[in-house]
Tab-separated table of C-alpha atoms and ligand atoms in Angstrom:
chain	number	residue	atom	x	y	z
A	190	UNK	CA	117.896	119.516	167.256
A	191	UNK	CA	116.412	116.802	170.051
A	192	UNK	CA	113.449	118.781	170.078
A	193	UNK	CA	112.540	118.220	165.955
A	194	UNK	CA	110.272	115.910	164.310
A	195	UNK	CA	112.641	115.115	161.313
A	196	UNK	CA	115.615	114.912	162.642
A	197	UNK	CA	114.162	112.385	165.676
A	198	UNK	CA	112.994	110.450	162.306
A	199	UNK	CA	116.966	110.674	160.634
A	200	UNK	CA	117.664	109.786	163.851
A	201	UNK	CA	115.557	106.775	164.511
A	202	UNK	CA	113.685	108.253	167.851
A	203	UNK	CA	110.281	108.314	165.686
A	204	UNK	CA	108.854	105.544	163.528
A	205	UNK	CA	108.949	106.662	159.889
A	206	UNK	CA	107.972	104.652	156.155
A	207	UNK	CA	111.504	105.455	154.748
A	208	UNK	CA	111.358	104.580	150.623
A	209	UNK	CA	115.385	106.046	150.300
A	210	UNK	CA	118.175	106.891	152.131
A	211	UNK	CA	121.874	107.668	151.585
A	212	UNK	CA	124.529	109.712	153.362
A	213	UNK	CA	122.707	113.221	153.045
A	214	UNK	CA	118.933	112.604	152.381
A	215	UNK	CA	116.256	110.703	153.831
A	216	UNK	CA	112.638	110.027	151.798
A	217	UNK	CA	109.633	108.811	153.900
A	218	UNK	CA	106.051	108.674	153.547
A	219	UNK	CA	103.610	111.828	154.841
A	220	UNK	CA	101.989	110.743	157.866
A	221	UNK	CA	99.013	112.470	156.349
A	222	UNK	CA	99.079	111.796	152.408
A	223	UNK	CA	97.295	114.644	150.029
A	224	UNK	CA	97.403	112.339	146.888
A	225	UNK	CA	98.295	108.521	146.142
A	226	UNK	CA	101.712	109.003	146.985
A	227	UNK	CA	102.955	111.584	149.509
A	228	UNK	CA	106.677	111.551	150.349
A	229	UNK	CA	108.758	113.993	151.656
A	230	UNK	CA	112.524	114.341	151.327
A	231	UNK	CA	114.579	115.868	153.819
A	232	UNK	CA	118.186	116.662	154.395
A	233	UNK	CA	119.859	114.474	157.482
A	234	UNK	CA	121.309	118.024	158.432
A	235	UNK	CA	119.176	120.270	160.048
A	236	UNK	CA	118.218	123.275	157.815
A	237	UNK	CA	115.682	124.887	158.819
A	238	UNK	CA	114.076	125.965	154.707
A	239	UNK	CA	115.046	127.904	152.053
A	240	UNK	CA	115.859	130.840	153.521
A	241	UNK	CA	118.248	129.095	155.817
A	242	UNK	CA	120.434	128.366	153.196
A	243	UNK	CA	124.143	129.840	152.444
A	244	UNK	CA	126.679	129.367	149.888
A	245	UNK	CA	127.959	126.522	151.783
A	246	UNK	CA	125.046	124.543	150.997
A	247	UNK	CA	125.230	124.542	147.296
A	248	UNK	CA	126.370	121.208	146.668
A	249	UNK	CA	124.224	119.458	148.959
A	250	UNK	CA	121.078	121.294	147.134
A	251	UNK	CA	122.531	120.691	143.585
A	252	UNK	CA	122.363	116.817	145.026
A	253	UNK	CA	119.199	117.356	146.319
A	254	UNK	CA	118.178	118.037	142.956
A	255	UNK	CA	119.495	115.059	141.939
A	256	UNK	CA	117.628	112.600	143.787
A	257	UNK	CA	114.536	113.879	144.001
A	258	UNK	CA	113.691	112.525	140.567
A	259	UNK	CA	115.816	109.719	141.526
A	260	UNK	CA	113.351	108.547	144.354
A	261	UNK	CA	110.369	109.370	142.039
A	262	UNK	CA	111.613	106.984	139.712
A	263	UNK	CA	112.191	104.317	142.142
A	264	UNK	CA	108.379	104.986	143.148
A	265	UNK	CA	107.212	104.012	139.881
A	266	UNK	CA	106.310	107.832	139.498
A	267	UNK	CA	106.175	109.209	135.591
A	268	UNK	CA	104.878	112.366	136.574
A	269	UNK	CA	104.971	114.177	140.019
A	270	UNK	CA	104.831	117.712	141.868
A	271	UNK	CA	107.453	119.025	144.100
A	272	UNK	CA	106.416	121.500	146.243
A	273	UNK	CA	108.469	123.076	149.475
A	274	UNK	CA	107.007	125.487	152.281
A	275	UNK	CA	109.103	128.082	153.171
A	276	UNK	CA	108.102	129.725	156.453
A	277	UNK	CA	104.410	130.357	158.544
A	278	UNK	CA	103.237	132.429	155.684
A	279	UNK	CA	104.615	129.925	153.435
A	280	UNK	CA	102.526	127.311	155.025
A	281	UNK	CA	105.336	125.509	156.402
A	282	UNK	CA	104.664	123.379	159.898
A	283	UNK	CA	107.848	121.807	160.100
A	284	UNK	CA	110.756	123.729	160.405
A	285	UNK	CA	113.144	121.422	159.032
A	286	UNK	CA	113.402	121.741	154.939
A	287	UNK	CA	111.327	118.931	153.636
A	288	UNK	CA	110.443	118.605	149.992
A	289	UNK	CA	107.113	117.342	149.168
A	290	UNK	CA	106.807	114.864	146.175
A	291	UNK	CA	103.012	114.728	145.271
A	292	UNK	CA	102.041	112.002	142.707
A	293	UNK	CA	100.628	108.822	141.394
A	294	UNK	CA	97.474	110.422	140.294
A	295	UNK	CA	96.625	112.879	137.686
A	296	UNK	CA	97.325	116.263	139.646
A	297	UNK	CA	95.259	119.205	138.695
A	298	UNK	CA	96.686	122.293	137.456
A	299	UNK	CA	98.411	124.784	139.420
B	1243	5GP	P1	104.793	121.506	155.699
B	1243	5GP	O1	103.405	122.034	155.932
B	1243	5GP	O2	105.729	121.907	156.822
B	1243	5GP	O3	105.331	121.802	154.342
B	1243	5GP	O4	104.653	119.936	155.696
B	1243	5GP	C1	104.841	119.142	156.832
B	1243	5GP	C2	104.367	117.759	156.468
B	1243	5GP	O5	104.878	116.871	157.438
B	1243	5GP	C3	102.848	117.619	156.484
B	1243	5GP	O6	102.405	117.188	155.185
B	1243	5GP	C4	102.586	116.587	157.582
B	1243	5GP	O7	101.536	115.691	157.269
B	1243	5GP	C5	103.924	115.877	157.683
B	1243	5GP	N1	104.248	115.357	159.004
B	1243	5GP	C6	104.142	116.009	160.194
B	1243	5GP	N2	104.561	115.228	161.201
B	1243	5GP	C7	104.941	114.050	160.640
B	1243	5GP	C8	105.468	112.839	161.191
B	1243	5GP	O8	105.686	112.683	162.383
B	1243	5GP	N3	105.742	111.833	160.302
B	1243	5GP	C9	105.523	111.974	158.958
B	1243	5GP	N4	105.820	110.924	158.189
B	1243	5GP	N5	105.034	113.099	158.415
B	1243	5GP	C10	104.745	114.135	159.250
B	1244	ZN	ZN1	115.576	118.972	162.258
C-alpha cells in the first residue's frame, strides 16, 4: 500500500521512533502524544482495522495480544490503556490497524 502512512514507516520511506520490532509487529511513538507515553503498535501487514479481519488472521491477533503487554513492559509501563479505532465513526484516521498504548501517567476513568 505505497500510498499508506504505516506501512511507508514498516517500510522505512518515513522517519518513525520505533521502541519494538519483530517479524509481524512494529511499535513507534505517536507523532502527536495524548499522555506521557503514546505508542502505537501496528501489524507489518496491511490490515486495514478490525473489521478487516478473517479467520486467517487469528494467530497473528492472538500474537498481537501477546506483545502488546510485552512492549509495555519494556516501556517501564505498570499500568496502561489500549485503545483501537475502528472506522470514521470510530474515530479512526489511519486506515491501517494501529493499537494505541496510552500510559505513564495516572489515566482517568473511562
Ligand atoms: P487513529 O485516530 O487512526 O486511531 O490514530 C492515528 C494516530 O496516528 C494519531 O494518534 C496520530 O497522531 C498518529 N499519526 C498520524 N500520522 C503519523 C505519523 O506519520 N507518524 C506517527 N508516529 N504517528 C502518526
Ligand atoms: Zn498500510
Amino acid at each position: 500500500m505505497s500510498d499508506c502512512i504505516f506501512c511507508n514507516i514498516v517500510a522505512g520511506n518515513i522517519p518513525a521512533n520505533k521502541v519494538f520490532e519483530d517479524d509481524d509487529f512494529l511499535a513507534f511513538h505517536d507523532i502527536a502524544p495524548k499522555a506521557d507515553t503514546h505508542l502505537l503498535v501496528i501489524p507489518k501487514q496491511h490490515i486495514v482495522n478490525l473489521d478487516d479481519l478473517t479467520a486467517e488472521h487469528a494467530g497473528l491477533m492472538g500474537k498481537l495480544m501477546l506483545t502488546l503487554p510485552k512492549i509495555a513492559s519494556q516501556q517501564g509501563l505498570s499500568g496502561y490503556r489500549t485503545i483501537t479505532n475502528t472506522g470514521a465513526e470510530g474515530g479512526q484516521e489511519v486506515f491501517h490497524m494501529h493499537f494505541h498504548i496510552l500510559g505513564g501517567s495516572a489515566l482517568p476513568g473511562f
